[in-house]
Coordinates of C-alpha atoms in Angstrom, one line a residue:
X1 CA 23.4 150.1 17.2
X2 CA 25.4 148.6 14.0
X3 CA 26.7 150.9 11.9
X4 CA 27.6 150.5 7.6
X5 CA 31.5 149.6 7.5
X6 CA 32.0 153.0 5.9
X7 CA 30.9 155.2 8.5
X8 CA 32.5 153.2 11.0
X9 CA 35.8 152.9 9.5
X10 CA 35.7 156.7 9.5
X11 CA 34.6 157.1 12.6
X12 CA 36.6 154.7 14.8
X13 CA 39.4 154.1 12.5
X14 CA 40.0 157.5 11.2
X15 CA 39.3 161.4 12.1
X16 CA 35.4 161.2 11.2
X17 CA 33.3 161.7 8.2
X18 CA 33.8 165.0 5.7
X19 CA 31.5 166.1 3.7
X20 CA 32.1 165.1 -0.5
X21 CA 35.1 162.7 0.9
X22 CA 33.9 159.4 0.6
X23 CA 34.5 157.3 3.6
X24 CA 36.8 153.9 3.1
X25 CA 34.6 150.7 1.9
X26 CA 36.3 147.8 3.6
X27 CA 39.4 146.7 5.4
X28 CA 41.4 146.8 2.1
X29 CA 40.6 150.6 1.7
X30 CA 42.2 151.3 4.9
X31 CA 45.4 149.1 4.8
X32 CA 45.8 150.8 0.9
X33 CA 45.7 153.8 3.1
X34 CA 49.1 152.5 4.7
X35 CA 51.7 152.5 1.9
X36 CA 50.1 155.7 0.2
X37 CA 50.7 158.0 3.5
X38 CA 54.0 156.5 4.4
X39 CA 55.1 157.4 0.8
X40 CA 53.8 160.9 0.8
X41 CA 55.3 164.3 1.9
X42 CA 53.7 165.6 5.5
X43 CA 53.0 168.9 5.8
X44 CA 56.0 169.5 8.3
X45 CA 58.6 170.3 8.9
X46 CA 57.5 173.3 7.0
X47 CA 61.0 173.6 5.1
X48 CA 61.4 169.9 4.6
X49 CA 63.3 167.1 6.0
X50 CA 67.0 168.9 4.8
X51 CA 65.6 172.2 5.5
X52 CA 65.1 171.5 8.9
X53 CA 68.1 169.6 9.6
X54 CA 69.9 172.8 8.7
X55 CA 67.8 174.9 10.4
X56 CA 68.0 172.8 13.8
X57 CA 71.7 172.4 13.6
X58 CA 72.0 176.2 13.1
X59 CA 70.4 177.2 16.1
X60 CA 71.8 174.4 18.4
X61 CA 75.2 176.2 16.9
X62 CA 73.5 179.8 18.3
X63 CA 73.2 178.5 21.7
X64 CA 76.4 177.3 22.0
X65 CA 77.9 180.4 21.1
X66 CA 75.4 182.8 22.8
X67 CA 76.2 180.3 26.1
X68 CA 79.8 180.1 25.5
X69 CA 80.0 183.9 25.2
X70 CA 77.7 184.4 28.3
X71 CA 80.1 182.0 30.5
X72 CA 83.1 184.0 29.5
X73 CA 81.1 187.3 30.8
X74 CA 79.6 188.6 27.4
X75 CA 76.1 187.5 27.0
X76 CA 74.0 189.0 23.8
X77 CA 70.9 188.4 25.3
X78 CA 69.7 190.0 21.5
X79 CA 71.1 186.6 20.3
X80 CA 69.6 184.8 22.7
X81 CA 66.3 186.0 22.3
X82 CA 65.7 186.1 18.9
X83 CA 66.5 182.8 18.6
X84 CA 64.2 181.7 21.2
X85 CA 61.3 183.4 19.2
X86 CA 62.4 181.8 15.8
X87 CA 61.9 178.6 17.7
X88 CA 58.6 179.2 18.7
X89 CA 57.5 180.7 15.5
X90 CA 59.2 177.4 14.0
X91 CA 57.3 175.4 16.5
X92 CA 53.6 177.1 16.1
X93 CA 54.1 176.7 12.4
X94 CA 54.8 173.0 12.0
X95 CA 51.9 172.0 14.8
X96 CA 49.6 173.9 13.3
X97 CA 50.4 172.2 10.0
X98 CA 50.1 168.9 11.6
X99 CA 47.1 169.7 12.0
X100 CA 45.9 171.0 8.9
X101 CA 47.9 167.0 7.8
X102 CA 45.0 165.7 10.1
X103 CA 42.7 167.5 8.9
X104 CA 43.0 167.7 5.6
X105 CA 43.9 164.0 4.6
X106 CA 42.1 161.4 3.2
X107 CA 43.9 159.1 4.4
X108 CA 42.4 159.0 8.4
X109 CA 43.4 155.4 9.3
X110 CA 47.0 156.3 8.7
X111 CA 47.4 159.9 10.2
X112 CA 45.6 157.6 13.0
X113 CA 48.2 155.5 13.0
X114 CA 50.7 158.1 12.9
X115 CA 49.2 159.4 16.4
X116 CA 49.6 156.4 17.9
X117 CA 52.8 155.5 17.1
X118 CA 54.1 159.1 17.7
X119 CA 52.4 158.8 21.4
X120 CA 53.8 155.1 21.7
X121 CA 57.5 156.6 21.1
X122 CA 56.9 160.2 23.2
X123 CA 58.7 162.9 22.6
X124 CA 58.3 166.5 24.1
X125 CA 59.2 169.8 22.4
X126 CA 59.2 171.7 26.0
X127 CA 62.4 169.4 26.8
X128 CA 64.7 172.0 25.3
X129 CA 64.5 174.7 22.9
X130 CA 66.2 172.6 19.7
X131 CA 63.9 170.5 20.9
X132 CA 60.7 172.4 19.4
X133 CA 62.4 171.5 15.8
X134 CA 63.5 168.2 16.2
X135 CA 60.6 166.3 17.5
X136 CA 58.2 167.0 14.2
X137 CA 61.5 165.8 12.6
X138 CA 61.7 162.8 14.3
X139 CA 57.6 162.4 13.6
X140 CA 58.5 163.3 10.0
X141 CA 62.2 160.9 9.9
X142 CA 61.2 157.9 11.8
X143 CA 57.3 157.3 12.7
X144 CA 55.5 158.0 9.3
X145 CA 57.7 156.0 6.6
X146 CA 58.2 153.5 9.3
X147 CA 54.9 152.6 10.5
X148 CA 53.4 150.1 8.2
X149 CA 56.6 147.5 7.6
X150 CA 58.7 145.9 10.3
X151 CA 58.1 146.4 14.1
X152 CA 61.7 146.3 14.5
X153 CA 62.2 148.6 12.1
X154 CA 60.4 151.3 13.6
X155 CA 61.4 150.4 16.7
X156 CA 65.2 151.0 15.9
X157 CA 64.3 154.0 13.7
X158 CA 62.7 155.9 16.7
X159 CA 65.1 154.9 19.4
X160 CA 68.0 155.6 16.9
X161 CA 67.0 159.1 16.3
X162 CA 68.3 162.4 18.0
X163 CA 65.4 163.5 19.5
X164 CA 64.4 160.3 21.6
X165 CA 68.1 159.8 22.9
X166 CA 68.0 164.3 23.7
X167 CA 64.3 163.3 25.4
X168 CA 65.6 160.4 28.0
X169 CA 69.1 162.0 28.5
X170 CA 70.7 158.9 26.8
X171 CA 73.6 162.0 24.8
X172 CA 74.1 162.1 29.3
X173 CA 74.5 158.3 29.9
X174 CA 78.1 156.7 30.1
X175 CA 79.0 153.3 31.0
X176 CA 80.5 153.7 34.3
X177 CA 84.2 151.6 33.6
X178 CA 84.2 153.7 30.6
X179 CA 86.9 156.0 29.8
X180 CA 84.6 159.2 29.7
X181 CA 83.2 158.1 33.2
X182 CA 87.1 158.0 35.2
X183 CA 88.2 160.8 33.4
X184 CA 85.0 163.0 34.0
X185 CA 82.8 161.4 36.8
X186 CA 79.8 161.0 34.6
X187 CA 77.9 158.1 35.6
X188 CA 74.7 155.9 33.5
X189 CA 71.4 157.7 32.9
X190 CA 69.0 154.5 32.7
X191 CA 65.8 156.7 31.5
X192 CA 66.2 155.2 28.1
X193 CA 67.0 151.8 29.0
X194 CA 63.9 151.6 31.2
X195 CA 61.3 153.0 28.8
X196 CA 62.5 150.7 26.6
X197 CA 61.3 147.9 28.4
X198 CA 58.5 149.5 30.2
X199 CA 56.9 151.0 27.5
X200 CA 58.0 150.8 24.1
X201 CA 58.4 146.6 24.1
X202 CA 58.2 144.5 27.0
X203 CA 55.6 146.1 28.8
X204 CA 54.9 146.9 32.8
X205 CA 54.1 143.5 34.8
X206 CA 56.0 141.8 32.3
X207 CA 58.5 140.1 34.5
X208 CA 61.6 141.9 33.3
X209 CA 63.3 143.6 36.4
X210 CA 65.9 146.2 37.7
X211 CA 68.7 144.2 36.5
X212 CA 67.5 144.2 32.7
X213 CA 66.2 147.8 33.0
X214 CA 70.2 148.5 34.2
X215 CA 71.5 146.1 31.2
X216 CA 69.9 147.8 29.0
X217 CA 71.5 151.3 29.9
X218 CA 74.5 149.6 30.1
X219 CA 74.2 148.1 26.0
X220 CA 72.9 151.6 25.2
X221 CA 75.9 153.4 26.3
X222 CA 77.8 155.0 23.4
X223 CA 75.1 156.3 22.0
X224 CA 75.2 160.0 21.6
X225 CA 74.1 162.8 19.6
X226 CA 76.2 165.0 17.2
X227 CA 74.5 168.4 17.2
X228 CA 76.4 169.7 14.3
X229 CA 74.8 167.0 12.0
X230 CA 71.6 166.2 14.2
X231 CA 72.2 162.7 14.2
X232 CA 72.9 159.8 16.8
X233 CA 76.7 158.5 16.3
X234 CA 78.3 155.9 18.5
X235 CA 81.3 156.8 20.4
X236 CA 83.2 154.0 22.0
X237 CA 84.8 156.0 25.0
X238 CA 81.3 156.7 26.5
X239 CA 80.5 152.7 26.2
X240 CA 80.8 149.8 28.5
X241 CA 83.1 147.4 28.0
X242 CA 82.7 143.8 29.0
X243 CA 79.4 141.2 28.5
X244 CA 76.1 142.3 29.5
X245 CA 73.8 140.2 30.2
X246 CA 70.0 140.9 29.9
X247 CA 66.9 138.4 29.6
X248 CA 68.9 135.3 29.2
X249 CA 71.5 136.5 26.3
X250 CA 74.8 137.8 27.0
X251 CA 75.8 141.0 24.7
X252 CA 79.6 140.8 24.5
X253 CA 80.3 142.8 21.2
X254 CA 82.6 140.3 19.6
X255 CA 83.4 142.6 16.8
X256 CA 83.9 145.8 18.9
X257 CA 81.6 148.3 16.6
X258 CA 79.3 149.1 19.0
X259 CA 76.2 147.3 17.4
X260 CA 75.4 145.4 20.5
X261 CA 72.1 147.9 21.1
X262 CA 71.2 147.2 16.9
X263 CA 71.1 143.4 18.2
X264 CA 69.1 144.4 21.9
X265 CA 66.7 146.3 19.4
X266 CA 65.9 143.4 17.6
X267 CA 65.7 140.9 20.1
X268 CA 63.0 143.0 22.4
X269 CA 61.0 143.3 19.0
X270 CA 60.7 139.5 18.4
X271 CA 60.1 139.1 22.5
X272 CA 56.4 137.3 22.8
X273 CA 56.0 139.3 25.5
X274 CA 56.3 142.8 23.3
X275 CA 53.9 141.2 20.6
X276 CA 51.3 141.0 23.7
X277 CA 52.2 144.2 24.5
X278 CA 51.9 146.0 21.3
X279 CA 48.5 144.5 20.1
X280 CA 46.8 145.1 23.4
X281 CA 47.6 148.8 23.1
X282 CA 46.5 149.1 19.7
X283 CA 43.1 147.4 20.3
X284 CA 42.5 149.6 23.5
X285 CA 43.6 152.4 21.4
X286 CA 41.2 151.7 18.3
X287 CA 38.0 149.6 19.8
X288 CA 37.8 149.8 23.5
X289 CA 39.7 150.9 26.5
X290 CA 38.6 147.0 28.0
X291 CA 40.4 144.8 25.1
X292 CA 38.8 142.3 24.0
X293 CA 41.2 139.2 24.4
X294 CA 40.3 136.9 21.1
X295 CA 40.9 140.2 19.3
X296 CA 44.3 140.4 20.6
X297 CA 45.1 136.8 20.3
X298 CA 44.3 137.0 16.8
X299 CA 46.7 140.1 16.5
X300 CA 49.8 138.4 17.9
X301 CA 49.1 135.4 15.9
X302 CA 49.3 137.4 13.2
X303 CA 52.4 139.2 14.6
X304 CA 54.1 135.7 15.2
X305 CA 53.2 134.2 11.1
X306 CA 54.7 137.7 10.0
X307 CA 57.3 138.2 12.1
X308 CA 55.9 141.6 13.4
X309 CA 55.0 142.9 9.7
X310 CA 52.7 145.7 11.6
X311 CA 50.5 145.6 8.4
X312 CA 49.6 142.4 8.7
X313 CA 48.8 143.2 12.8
X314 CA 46.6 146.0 11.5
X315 CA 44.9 143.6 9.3
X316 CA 44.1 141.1 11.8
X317 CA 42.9 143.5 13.9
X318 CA 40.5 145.4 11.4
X319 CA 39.6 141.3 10.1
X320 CA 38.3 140.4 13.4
X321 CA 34.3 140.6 13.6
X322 CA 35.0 142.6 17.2
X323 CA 37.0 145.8 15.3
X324 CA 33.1 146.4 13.9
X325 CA 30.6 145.7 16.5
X326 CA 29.7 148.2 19.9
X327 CA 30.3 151.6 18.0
X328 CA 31.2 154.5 20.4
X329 CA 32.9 152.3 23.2
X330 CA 35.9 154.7 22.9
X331 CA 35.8 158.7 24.3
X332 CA 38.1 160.9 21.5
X333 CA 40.7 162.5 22.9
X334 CA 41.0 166.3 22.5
X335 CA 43.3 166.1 19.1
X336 CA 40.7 163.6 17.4
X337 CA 38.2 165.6 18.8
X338 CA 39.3 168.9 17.2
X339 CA 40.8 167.5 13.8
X340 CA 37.0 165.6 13.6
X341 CA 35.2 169.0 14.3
X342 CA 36.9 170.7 11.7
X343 CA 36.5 167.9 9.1
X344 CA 32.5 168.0 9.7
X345 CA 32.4 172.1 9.1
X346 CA 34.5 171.0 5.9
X347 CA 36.8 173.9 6.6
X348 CA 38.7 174.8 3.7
X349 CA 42.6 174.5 3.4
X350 CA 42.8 178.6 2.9
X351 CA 40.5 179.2 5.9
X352 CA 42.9 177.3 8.0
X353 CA 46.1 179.0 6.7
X354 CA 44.4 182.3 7.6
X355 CA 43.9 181.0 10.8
X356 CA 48.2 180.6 10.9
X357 CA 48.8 183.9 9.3
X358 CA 46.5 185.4 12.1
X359 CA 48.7 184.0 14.7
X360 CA 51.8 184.9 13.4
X361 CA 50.6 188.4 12.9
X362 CA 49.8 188.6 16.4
X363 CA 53.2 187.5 17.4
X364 CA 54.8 191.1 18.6
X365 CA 58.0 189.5 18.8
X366 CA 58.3 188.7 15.9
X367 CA 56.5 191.7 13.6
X368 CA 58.3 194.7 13.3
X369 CA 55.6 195.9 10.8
X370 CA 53.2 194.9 14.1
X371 CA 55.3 197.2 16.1
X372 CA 55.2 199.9 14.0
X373 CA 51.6 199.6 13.5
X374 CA 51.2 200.8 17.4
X375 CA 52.5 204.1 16.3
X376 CA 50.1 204.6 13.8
X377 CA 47.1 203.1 14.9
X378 CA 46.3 201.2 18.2
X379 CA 42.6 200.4 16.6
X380 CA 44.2 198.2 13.9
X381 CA 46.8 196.6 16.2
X382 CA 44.0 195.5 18.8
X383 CA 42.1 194.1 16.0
X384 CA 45.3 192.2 14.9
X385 CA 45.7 190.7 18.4
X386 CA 42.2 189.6 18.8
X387 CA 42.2 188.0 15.3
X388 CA 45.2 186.0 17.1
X389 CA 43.7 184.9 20.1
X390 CA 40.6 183.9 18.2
X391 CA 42.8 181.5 15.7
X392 CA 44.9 180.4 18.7
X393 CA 41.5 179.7 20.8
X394 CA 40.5 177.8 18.2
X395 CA 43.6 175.4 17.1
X396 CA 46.4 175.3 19.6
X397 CA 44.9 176.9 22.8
X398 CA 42.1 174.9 22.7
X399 CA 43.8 171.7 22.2
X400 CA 46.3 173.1 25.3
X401 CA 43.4 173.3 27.6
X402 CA 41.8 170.2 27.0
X403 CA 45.3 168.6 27.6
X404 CA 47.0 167.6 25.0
X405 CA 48.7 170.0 23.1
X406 CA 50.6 168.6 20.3
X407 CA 54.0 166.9 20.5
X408 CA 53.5 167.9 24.6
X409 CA 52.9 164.4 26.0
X410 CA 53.0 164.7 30.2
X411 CA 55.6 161.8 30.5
X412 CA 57.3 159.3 28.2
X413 CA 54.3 156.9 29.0
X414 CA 52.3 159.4 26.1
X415 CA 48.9 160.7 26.4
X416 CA 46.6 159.0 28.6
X417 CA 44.0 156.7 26.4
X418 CA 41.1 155.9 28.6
X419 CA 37.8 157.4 29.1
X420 CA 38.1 158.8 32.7
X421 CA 40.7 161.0 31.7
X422 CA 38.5 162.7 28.9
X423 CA 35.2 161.9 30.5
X424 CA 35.3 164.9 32.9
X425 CA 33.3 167.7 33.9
X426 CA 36.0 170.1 32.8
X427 CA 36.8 168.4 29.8
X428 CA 33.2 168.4 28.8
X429 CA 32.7 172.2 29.1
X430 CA 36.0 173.2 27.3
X431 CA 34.9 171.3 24.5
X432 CA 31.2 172.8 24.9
X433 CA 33.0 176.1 24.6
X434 CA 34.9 175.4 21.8
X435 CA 32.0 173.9 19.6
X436 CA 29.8 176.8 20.8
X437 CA 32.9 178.9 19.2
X438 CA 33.6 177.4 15.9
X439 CA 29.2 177.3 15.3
X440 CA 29.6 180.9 16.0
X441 CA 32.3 181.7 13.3
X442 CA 32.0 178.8 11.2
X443 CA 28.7 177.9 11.0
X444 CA 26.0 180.4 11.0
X445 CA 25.2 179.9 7.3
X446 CA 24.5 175.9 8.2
X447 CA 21.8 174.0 9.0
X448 CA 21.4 172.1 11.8
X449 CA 20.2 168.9 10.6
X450 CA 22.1 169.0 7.6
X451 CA 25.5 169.0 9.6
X452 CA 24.0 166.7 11.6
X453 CA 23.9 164.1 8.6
X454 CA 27.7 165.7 7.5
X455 CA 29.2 164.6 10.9
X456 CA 27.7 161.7 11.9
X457 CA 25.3 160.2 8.9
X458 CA 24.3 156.9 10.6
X459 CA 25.8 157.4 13.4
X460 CA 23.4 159.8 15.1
X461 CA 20.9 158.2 17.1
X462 CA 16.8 159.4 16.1
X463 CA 16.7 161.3 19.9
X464 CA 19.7 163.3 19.0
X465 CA 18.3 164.2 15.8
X466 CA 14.8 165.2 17.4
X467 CA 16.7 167.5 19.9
X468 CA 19.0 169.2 16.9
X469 CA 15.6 169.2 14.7
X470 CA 14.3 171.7 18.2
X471 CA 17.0 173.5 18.3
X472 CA 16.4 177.3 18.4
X473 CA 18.8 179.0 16.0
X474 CA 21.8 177.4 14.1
X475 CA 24.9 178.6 16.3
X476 CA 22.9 176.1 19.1
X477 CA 22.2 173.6 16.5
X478 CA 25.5 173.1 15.4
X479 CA 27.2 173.5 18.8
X480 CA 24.4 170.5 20.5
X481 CA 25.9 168.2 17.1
X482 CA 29.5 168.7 18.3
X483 CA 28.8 168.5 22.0
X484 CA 26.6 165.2 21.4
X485 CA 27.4 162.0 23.1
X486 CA 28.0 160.2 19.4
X487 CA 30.2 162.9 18.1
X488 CA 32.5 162.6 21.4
X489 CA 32.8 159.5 20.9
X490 CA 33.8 156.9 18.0

């Protein structure tokens, strides 16, 4: 079934249609999209860029001392604990307002974008504690002003950044002649080095082998992290000295700074082979898990002319008569799934932040007043713990079990992207269950067939409509719109 450019472009290219938004018109719409988002303020980290820099090097500072006091035989486990529940308060705050961003934007082809990048580069908060306020920093510092000019640019601002060299141990690695390695019999970490190649450029299968996964560590040593500023600074008695060699060019840094990984950076971003790479993943991202070939060819064409200007990739790709034929050939994964059901029930910005304020409420940790309550009255404390779980159900613990909670990825290989991850039984009924949920709370004062037009407008095919049309009372009606096959899919 062919769909109007409009509702498409929401649809597949962004987080879905919301009511009195009006959906982009053409290709230009979208690309506009691209400078206006990567120029804007997100909504995390909730202090701001400076505010959370201080706030992560703070408690990276706490943990020293707390551990350094604890190996001398004086732990303050009060120390230790509170700061282990600012960092999940810190944590549950800036995910749900990435959410909300999602949500809440206009702009859906870039906040797509910015999901795929942010998989393409994984991160993980559950690495380490600091690490549940760096990684929306590095989404924040790196991805989102980055993600519309230069691939190589992006590519040296996320491996450059604290919380990808913290994620793949590189602050671990040194060069094993190097004159931390004799003194301190630390060897090379190559975790970095290979996802470099295997995932971020090259690509698996793409002829590059153990020996270039191993130069790469090697060029890459140096590299560390300074956790009283939060950023990556090079320092040369961690590095390895001598020529590396690594797909045909020898690294010898001639002028002994260190930048040899600066000029690694930039030649894996003008390798063919990453071009290949990169536009295949976005078109099995975007269109179809089965990417079409001429779509891709057209991509890296465009890659080559503009050497790697990722706007002018995205425009190929949304240029090519493919990007707008076979509507729903993609599953959505749980986030676009979510963000997309809220945008239909056009949830309003101060219904979500109650949904927040509920959660932190619940949060016994960290509410004294909470605590106090229980002496008073164990009525209004149950009520404030089930207005939590609801407004976690809904947001975060749903998104947790349907498997992909944010910044959470399994691996550094990201979220998987193909439909028989998603396309499961169980995957099916938690997002039954949470549909049949948000009808409940958010919908009884809907109708049916009017949400049904909200959601999906063209999109819904005439038998789904006749079984919505049936439907028995509205909480059904609007949970069968969210459960449909055209809804999960885009």
């Amino acid at each position: 079934m062919a769909l109007p450019t409009p509702t498409l472009a929401a649809i597949r290219y962004g987080y879905g249609l919301r009511p009195g938004e009006e959906p982009p018109r053409d290709v230009e719409a979208l690309l506009g999209q691209i400078e206006e988002g990567a120029s804007g303020k997100p909504r995390f980290p909730r202090e701001g860029i400076a505010g959370r820099l201080d706030t992560a090097t703070r408690v990276v500072s706490l943990l020293a001392a707390e551990a350094k006091a604890r190996k001398a035989g004086n732990p303050n486990e009060d120390v230790r604990k509170a700061t282990q529940s600012e960092a999940r308060r810190i944590y549950r705050q800036d995910a749900m307002a990435r959410l909300a961003q999602a949500i809440h934007s206009p702009l859906g082809f870039y906040e797509r974008l910015a999901s795929f990048w942010v998989d393409h580069f994984s991160t993980s908060v559950m690495k380490s504690l600091p690490m549940r306020m760096i990684v929306p920093l590095y989404e924040a510092q790196a991805i989102r002003p980055n993600l519309g000019g230069s691939f190589s640019r992006l590519l040296s601002a996320a491996i450059l950044h604290p919380a990808m060299l913290i994620y793949l141990d590189q602050d671990q690695s040194v060069g094993p002649d190097s004159v931390a390695a004799r003194k301190n019999g630390r060897g090379l970490n190559e975790n970095l080095g290979r996802e470099l190649l295997e995932l971020h450029t090259l690509g698996a299968g793409s002829g590059y082998t153990q020996e270039d996964v191993r130069a790469a560590a090697l060029i890459l040593t140096g590299l560390s992290v300074d956790n009283r500023a939060m950023q990556v600074v090079y320092q040369p008695r961690f590095a390895e000295a001598g020529p590396v060699n690594l797909l045909g060019r020898t690294y010898r840094d001639d002028e002994g700074d260190g930048q040899d990984h600066v000029l690694m950076l930039e030649d894996l971003a003008a390798n063919p082979k990453t071009a290949q790479h990169i536009c295949g993943k976005l078109v099995r991202h975007f269109v179809a898990d089965d990417a079409p070939a001429e779509m891709v060819a057209a991509m890296v064409v465009a890659w080559t002319k503009s050497r790697g200007n990722l706007t002018e990739v995205y425009r190929a790709m949304l240029a090519h008569p493919r990007a707008w034929s076979d509507p729903g050939r993609k599953i959505k994964q749980p986030f676009e799934f979510v963000v997309s059901g809220f945008r239909a029930l056009d949830l309003p910005e101060r219904n979500f932040g109650n949904l927040l304020r509920d959660m932190d409420d619940g949060d016994e940790d960290e509410n004294p007043v909470q605590k106090a309550m229980d002496l008073t009255g164990m009525a209004a404390r149950e009520d404030t713990k089930k207005k939590a779980g609801r407004a976690n159900a809904l947001t975060l613990g749903a998104l947790q079990r349907m498997g992909q909670p944010i910044w959470q990825p399994p691996s550094p290989a990201g979220f998987a992207d193909e439909a028989g991850v998603w396309l499961t039984p169980s995957q099916l009924s938690e997002r039954i269950s949470w549909s049949r949920m948000v009808a409940r709370i958010f919908g009884q004062k809907m109708e049916p067939s009017v949400f049904l037009q909200a959601a999906l407008a063209d999109a819904a095919h005439p038998e789904t409509s006749g079984i919505i049309a049936q439907a028995p009372n509205k909480v059904h009606g609007i949970t069968m719109v969210l459960a449909s096959p055209e809804f999960n899919r885009r």
